[in-house]
XYZ file of C-alpha atoms in Angstrom:
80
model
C 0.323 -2.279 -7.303
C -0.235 0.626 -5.102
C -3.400 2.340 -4.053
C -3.265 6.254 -5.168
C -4.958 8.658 -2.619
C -7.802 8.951 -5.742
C -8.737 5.899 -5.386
C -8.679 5.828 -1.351
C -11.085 9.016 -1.218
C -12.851 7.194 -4.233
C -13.561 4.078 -1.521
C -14.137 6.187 1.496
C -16.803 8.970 -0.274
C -18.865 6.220 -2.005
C -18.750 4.502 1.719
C -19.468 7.772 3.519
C -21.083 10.018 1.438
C -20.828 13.721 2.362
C -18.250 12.782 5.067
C -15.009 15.080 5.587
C -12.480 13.559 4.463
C -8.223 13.806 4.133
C -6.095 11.700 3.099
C -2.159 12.391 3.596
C 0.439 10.247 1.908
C 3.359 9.471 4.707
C 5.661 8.231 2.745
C 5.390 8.918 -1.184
C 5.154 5.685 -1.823
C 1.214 5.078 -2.471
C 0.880 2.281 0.541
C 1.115 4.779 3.740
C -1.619 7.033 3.889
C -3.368 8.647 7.273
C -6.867 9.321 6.763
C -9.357 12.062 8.730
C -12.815 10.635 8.679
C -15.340 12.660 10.086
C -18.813 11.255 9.242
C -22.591 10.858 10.429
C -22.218 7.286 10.041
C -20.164 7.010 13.296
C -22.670 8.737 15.510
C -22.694 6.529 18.298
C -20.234 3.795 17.808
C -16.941 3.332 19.286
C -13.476 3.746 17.397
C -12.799 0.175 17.086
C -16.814 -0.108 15.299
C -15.691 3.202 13.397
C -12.646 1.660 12.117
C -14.130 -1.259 10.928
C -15.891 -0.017 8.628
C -13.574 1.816 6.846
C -11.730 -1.308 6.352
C -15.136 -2.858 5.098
C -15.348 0.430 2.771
C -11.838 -0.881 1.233
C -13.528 -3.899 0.331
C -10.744 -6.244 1.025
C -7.723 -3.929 -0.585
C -6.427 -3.168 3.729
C -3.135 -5.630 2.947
C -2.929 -5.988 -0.038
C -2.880 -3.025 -2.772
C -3.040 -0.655 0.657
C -0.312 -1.255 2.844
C -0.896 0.810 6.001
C -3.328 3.223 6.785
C -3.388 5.186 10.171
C -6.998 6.479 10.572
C -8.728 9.294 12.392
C -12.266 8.746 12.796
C -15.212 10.880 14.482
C -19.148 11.882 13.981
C -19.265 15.558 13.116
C -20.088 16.209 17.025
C -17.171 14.448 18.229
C -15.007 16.309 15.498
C -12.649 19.320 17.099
């Protein structure tokens, strides 16, 4: 079953609180979503670091009920 973009932002804001988040659905379908990800929690650390974490914030659903996800990750000073 696919993951609903309520759910995604549901994973990613108990994983990053107070983080800006968006979430677009590319293809309607509930398993190809982009997410923007701009929190404190990736002060410092590079994008691979940054990405693994929101994969770890998924808590093994990357694969399986979510398909693909293209991600866009920054600390709020890196954000532009």
């Amino acid at each position: 079953m696919p993951m609903s973009a309520d759910d995604l932002r549901d994973h990613l804001t108990e994983a990053f609180p107070g983080a800006d988040i968006a979430i677009e659905d590319l293809a309607g379908d509930g398993d190809h979503y982009r997410a923007r990800i701009v929190a404190e929690a990736f002060h410092g650390l590079n994008r691979v670091r940054q990405h693994q974490l929101v994969y770890a914030a998924l808590k093994g659903k990357m694969g399986g009920e979510l398909h693909a996800l293209a991600l866009e990750t920054s600390a709020p000073a890196e954000a532009g």
